[in-house]
mmCIF file of C-alpha atoms in Angstrom:
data_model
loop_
_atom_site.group_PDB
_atom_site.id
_atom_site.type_symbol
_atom_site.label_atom_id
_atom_site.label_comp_id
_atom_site.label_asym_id
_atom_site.label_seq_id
_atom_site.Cartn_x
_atom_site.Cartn_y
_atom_site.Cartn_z
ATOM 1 C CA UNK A 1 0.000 0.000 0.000
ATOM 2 C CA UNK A 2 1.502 3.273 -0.696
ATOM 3 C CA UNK A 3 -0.386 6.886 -0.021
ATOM 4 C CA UNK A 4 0.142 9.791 -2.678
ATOM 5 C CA UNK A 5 -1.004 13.735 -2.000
ATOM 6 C CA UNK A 6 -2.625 15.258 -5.830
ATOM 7 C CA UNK A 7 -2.890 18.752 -5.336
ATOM 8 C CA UNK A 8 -4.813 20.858 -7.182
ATOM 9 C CA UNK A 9 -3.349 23.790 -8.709
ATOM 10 C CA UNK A 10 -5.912 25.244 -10.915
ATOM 11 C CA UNK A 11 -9.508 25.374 -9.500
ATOM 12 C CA UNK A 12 -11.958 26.093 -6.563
ATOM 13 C CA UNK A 13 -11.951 22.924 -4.559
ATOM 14 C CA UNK A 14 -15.660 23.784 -3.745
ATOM 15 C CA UNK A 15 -16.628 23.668 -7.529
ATOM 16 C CA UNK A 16 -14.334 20.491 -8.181
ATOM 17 C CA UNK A 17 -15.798 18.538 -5.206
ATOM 18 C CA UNK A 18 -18.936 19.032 -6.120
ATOM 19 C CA UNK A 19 -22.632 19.740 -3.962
ATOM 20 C CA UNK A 20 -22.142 18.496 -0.237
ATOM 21 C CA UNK A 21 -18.571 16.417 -2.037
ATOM 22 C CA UNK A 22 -20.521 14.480 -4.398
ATOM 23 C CA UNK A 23 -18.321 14.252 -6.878
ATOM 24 C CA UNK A 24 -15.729 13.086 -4.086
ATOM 25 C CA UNK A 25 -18.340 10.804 -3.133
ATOM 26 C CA UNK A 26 -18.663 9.439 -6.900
ATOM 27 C CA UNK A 27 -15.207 8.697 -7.370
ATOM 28 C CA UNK A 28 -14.936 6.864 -3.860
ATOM 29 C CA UNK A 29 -17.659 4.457 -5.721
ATOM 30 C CA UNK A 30 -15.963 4.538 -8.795
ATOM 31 C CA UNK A 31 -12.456 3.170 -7.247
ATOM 32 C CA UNK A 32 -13.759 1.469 -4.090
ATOM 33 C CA UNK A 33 -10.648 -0.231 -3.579
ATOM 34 C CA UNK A 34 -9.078 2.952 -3.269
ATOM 35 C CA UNK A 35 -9.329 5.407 0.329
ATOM 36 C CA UNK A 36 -9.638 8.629 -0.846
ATOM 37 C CA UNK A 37 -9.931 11.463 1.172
ATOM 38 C CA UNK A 38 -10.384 15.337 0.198
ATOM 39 C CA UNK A 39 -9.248 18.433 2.211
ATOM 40 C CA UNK A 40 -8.577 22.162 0.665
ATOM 41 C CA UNK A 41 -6.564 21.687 -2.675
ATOM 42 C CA UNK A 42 -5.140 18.356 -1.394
ATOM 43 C CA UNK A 43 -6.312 14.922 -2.495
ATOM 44 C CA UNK A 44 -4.999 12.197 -0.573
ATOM 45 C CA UNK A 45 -5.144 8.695 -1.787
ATOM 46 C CA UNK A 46 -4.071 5.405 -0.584
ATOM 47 C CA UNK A 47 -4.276 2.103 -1.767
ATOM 48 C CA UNK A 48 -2.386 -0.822 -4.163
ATOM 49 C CA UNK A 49 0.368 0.966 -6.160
ATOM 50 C CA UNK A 50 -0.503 -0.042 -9.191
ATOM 51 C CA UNK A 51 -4.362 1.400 -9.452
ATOM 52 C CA UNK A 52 -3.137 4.695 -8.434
ATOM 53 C CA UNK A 53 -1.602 6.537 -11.567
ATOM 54 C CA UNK A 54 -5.091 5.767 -13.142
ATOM 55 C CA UNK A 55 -6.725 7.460 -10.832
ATOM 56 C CA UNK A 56 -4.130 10.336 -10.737
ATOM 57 C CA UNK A 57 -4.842 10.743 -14.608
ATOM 58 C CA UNK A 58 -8.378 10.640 -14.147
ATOM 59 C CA UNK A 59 -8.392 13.457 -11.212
ATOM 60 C CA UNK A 60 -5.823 15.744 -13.604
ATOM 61 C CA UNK A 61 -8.263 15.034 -16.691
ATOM 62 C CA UNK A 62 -10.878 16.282 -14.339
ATOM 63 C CA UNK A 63 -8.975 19.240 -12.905
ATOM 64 C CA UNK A 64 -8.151 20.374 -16.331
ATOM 65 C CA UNK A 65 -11.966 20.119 -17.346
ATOM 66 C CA UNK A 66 -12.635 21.803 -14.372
ATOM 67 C CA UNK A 67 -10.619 24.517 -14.863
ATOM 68 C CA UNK A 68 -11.945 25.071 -18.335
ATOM 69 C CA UNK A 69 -15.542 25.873 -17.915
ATOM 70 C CA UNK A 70 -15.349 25.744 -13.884
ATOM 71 C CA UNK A 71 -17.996 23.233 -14.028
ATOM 72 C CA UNK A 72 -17.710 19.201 -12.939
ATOM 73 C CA UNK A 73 -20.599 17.206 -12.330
ATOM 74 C CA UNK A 74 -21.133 13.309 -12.897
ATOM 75 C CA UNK A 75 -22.022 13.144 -16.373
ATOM 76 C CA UNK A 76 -17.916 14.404 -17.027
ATOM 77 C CA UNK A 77 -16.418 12.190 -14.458
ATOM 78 C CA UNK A 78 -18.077 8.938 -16.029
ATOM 79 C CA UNK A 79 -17.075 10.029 -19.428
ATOM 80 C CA UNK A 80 -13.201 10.429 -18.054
ATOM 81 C CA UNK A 81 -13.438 7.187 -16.232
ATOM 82 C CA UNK A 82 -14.698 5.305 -19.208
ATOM 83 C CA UNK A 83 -11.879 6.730 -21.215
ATOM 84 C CA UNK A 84 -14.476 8.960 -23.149
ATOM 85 C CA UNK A 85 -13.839 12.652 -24.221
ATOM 86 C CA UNK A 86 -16.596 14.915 -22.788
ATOM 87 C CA UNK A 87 -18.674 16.782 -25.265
ATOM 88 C CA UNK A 88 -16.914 20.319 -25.875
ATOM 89 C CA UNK A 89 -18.773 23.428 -25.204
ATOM 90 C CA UNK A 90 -18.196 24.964 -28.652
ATOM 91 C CA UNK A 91 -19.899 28.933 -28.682
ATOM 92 C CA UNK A 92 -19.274 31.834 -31.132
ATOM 93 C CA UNK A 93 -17.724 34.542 -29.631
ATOM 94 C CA UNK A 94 -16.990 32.791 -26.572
ATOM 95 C CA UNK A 95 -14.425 34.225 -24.492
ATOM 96 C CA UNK A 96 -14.149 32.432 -21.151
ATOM 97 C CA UNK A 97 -16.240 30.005 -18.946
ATOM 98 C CA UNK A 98 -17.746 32.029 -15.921
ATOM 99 C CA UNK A 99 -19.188 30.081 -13.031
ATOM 100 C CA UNK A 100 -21.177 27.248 -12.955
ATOM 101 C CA UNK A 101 -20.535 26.818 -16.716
ATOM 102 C CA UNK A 102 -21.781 30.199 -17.541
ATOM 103 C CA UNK A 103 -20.665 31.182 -21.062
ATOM 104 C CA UNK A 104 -19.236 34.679 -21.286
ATOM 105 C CA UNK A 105 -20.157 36.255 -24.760
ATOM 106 C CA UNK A 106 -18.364 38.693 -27.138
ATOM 107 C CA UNK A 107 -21.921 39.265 -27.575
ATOM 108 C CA UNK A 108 -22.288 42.757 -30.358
ATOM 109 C CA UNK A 109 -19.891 43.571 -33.199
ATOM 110 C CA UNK A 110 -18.251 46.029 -31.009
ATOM 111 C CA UNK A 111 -17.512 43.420 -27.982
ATOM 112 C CA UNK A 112 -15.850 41.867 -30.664
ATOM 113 C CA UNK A 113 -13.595 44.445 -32.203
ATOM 114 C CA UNK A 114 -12.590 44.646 -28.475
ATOM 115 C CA UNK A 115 -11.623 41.291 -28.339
ATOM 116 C CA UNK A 116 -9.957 41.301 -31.308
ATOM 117 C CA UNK A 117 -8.090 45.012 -30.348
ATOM 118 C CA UNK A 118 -6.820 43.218 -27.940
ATOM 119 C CA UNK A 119 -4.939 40.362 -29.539
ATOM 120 C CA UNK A 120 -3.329 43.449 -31.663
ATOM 121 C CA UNK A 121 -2.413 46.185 -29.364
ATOM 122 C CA UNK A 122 -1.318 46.388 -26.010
ATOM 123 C CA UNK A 123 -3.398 50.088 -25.184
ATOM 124 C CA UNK A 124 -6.796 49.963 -25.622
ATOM 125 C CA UNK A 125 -9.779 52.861 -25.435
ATOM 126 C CA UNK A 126 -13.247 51.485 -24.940
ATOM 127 C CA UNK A 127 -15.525 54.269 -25.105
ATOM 128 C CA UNK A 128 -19.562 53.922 -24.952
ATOM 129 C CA UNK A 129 -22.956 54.076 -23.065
ATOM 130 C CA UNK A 130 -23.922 52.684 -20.223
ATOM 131 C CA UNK A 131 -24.812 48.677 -20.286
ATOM 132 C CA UNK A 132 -22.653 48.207 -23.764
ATOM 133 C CA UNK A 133 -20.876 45.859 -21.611
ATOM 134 C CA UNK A 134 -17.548 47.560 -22.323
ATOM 135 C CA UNK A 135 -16.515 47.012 -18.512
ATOM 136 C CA UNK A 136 -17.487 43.138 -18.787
ATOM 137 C CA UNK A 137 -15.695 42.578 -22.111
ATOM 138 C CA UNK A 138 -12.556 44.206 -20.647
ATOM 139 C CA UNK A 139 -12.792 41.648 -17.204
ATOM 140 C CA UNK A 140 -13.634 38.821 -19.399
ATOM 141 C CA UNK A 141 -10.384 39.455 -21.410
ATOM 142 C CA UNK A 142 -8.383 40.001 -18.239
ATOM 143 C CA UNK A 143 -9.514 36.937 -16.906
ATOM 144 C CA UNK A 144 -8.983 34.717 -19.686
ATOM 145 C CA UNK A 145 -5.573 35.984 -19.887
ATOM 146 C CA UNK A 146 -4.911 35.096 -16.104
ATOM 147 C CA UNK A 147 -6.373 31.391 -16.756
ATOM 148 C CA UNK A 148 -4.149 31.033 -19.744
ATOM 149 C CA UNK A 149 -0.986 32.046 -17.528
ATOM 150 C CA UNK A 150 -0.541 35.178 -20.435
ATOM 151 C CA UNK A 151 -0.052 37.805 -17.239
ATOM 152 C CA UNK A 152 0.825 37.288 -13.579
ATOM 153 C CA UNK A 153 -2.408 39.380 -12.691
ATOM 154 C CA UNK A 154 -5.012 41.649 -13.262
ATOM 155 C CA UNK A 155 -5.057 45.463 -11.361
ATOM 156 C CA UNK A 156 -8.565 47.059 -11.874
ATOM 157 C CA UNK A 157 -9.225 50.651 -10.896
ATOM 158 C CA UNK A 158 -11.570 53.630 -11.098
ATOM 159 C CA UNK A 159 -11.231 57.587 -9.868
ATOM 160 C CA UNK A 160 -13.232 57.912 -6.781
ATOM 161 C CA UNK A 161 -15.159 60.903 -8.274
ATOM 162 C CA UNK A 162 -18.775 61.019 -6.978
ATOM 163 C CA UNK A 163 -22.449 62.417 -8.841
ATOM 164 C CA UNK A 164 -23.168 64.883 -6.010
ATOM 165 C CA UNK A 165 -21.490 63.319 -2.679
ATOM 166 C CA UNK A 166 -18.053 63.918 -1.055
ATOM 167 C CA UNK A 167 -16.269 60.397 0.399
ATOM 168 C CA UNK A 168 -15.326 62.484 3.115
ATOM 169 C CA UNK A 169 -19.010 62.477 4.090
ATOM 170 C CA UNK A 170 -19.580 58.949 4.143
ATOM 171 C CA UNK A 171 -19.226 56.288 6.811
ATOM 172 C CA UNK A 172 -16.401 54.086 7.716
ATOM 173 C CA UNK A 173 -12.842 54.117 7.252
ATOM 174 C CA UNK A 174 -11.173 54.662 3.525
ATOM 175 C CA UNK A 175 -11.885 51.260 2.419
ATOM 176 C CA UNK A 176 -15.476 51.347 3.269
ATOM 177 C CA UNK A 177 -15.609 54.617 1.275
ATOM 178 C CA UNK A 178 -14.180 53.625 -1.531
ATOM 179 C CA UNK A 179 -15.500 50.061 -1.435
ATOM 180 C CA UNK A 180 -19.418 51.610 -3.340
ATOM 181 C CA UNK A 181 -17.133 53.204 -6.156
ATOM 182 C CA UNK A 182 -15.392 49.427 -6.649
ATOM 183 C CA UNK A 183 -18.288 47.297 -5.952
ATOM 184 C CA UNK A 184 -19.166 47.583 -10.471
ATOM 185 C CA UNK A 185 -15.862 45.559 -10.956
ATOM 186 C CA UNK A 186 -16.208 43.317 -7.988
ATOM 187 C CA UNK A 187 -19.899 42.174 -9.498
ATOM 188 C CA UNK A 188 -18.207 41.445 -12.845
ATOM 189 C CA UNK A 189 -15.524 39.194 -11.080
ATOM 190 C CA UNK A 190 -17.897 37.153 -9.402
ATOM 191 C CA UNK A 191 -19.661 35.769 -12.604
ATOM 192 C CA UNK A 192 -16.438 34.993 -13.609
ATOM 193 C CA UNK A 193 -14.277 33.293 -11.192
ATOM 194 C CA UNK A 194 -15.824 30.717 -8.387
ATOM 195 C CA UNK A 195 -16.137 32.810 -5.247
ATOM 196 C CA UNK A 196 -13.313 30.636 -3.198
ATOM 197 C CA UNK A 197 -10.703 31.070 -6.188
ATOM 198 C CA UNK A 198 -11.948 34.766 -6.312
ATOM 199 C CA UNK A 199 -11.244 35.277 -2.271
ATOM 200 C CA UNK A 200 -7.863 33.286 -2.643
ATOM 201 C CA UNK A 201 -6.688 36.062 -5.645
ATOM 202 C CA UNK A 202 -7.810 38.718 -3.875
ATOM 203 C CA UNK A 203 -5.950 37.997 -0.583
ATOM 204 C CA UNK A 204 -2.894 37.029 -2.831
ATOM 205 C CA UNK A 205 -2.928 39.976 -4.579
ATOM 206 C CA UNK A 206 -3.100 38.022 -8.632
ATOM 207 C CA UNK A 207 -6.480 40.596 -8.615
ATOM 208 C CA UNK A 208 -5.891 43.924 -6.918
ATOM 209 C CA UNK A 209 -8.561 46.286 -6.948
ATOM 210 C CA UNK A 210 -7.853 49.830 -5.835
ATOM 211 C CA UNK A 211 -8.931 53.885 -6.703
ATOM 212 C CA UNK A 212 -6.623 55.599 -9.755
ATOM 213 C CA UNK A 213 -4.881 57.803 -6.607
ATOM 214 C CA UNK A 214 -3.123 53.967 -5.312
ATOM 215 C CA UNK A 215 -1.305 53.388 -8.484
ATOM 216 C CA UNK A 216 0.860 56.504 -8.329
ATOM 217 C CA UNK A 217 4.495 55.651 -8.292
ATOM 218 C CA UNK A 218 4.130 51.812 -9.334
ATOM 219 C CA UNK A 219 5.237 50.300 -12.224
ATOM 220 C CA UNK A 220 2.773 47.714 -13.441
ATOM 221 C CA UNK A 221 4.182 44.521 -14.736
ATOM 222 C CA UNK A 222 2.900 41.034 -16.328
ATOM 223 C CA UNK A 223 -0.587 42.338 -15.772
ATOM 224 C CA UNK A 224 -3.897 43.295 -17.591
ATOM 225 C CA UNK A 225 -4.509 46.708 -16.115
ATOM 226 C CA UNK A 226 -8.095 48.345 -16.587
ATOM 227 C CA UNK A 227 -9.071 51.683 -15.897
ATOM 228 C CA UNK A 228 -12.751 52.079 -15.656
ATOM 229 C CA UNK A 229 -15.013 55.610 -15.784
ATOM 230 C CA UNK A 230 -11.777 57.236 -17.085
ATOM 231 C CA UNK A 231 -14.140 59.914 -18.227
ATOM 232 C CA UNK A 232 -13.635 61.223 -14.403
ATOM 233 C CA UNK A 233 -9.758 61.399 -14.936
ATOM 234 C CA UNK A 234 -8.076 64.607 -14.864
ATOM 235 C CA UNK A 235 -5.455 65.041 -17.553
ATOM 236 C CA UNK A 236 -3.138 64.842 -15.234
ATOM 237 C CA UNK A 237 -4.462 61.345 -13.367
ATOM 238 C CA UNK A 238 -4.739 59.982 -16.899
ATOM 239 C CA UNK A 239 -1.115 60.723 -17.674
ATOM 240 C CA UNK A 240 0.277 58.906 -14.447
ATOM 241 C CA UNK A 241 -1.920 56.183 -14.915
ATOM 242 C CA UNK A 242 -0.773 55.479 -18.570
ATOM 243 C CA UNK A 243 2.952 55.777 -18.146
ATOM 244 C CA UNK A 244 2.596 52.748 -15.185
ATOM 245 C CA UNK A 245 2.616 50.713 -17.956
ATOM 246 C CA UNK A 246 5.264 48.085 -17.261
ATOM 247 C CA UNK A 247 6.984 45.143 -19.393
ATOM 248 C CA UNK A 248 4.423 42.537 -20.908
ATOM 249 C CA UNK A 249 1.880 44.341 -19.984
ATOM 250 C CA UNK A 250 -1.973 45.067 -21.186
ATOM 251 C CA UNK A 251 -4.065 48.332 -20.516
ATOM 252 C CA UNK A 252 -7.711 48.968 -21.584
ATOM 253 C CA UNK A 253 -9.669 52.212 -20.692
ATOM 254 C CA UNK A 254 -12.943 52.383 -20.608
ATOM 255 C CA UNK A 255 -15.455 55.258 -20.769
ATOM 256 C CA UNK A 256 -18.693 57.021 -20.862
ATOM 257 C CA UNK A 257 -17.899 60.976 -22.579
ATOM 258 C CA UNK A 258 -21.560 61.668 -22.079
ATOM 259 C CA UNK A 259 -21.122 60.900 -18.406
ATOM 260 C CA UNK A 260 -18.265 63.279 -16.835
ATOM 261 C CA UNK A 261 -18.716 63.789 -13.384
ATOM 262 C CA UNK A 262 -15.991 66.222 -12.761
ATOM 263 C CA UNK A 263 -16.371 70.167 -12.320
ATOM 264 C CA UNK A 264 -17.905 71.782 -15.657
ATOM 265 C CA UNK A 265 -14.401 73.766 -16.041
ATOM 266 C CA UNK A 266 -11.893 70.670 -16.328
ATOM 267 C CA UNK A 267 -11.699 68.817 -18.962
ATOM 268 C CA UNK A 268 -11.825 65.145 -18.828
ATOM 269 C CA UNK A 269 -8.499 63.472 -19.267
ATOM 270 C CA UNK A 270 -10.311 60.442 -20.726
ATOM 271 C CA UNK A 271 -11.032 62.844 -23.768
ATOM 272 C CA UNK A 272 -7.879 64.343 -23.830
ATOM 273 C CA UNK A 273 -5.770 61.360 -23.996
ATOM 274 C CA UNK A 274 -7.854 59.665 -27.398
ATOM 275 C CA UNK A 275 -6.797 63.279 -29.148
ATOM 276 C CA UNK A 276 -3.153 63.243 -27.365
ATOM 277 C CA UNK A 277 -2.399 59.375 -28.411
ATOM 278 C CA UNK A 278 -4.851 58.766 -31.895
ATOM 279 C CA UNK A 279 -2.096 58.761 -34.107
ATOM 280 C CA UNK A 280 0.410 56.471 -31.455
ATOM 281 C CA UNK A 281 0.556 53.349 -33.359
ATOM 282 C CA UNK A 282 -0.011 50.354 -30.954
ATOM 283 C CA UNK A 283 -2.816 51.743 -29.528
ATOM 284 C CA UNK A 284 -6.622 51.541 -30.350
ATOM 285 C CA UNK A 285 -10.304 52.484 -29.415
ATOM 286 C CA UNK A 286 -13.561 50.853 -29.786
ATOM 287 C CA UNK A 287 -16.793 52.992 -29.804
ATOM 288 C CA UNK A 288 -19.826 51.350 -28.448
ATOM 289 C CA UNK A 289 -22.976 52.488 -28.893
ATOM 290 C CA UNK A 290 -26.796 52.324 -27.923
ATOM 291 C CA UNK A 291 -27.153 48.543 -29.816
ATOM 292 C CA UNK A 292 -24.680 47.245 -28.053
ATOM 293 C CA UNK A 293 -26.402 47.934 -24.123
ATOM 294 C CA UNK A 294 -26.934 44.712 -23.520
ATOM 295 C CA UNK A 295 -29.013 45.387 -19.759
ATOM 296 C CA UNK A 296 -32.312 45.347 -19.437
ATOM 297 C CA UNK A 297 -34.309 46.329 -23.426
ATOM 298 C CA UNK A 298 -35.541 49.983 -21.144
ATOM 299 C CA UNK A 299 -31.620 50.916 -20.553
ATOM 300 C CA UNK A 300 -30.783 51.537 -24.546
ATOM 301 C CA UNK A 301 -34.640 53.445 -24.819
ATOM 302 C CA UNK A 302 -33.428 55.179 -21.718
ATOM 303 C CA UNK A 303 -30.081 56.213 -22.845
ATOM 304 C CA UNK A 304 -31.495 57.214 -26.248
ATOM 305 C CA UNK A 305 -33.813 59.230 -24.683
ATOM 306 C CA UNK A 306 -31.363 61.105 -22.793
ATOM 307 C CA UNK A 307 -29.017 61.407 -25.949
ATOM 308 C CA UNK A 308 -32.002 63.422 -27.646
ATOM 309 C CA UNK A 309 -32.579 65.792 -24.859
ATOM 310 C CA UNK A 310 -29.633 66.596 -24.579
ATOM 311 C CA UNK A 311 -29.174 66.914 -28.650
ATOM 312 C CA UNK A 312 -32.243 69.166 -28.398
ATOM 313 C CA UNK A 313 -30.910 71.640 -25.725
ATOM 314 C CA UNK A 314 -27.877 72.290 -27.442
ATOM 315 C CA UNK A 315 -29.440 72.850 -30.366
ATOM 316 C CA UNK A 316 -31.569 75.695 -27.890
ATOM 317 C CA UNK A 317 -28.457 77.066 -26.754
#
């Protein structure tokens, strides 16, 4: 009898052992003469030396799967014991597995040309309404480049510039502040990566998450770096932020120019930046529009009302 530790590199445990450990449970069935017991990332196994590589290879085939579409469930772990391939999730536009399975969509032309800009340029602008899912794209793409071991991590960020409140005025210490201006990019995380594998990043620091004013000084390597509501940059904020830019390294900036929250006299440094850079080569924008708001159907009839009012007054003035 010999006893061998398989650890787990590349997925939530939780998602990989399955509902109250059934899938634990299945494979203790599946290789009874086998003792098989499950703790964090760490399968231990004991039994005749000669059934255990099979079951090794079965658990990796599994982990791999896993890790994939961070989905496992019965159907896949018969398949893999039988020697049978699973049936491939095959999806247009797909960009990565969220959780449970979820398929995340390149879902309008212009979530494409994202995806796309960024397998060509290392700089992207991503400019567009509210709901175009220019935020989402950019996460999606940050993850997928995590999974595929492309970059060492991802750094998301926003300006903590408020519609009509101070932080100063709220409750709780700085993190609790600035915590409501994050909580966008936290939401999009969370469909993406299992919520143990999520908690471990975070506390690891592979996903940091922090206001533009904590990247000052740092130099940004092996990362996808995203910039969100840069239309509340300063030209100056913008500036630092861009020249963090580090060795293999990915930036995308994304924006709403009909949504500047800063004081009528400054000009956004989101806008200023696109005319500064448009003729840097290496770099490149993607305009979304009202078809691609992809939120509830009321969010693009509410957005294109507001784009004709506001048409209409300056047309007034």
């Amino acid at each position: 009898m010999i006893e061998k530790n398989i650890i787990l590199e590349n997925i939530d445990p939780v998602v990989f052992y399955g509902l109250n450990n059934s899938n634990i449970l299945l494979f203790k069935s599946l290789f009874p003469k086998l003792r098989i017991a499950a703790r964090g990332h760490v399968i231990k196994v004991i039994g005749e030396e000669s059934q255990i590589p099979e079951f090794e290879e079965i658990i990796h085939r599994a982990e791999r799967y896993c890790s994939e579409y961070n989905l496992l469930n019965e159907e896949v772990i018969l398949d893999f014991v039988k020697g049978k391939k699973p049936a491939e999730v095959k999806q247009n536009n797909l960009i990565i597995h969220g959780v449970g399975g979820k398929s995340i969509l390149a879902r309008t032309e212009n979530q494409q040309k994202l995806v796309k800009a960024f397998d060509e340029n290392d700089l992207l602008f991503a400019i567009g309404p509210a709901g175009s899912g220019k935020t989402y794209t950019a996460i999606a793409l940050a993850v997928r480049a995590l999974k595929n071991k492309e970059v060492k991590k991802i750094i998301l960020s926003r300006p903590a510039v408020e519609a009509g409140e101070k932080l100063g005025f709220l409750p709780g210490d700085m993190k609790e502040k600035i915590d409501p201006y994050l909580q966008p990019l936290y939401d999009a995380l969370e469909d993406m990566i299992p919520a143990a594998k999520l908690k471990e990043h975070l506390e690891n620091k592979v996903i940091q998450i922090a206001p533009l004013a904590f990247m000052r000084g740092r130099t940004l390597n092996d990362a996808v770096i995203i910039l969100d509501e840069a239309q509340n940059t300063t030209m100056h904020q913008i500036k630092m932020f861009l020249t963090r830019m580090g060795l293999n390294a990915k930036m995308i900036i994304t924006g709403d120019i009909t949504q500047i929250d800063l004081p009528p006299a400054q000009t956004s440094g989101l806008i200023h930046a696109m005319n500064v850079l448009k003729n840097v080569p290496g770099i490149s924008k993607t305009e979304f529009t009202q078809k691609d708001i992809v939120r509830h159907k009321l969010v693009r009839q509410i957005v294109d009302a507001y784009g004709k009012y506001e048409e209409k007054k300056s047309e007034n003035n």
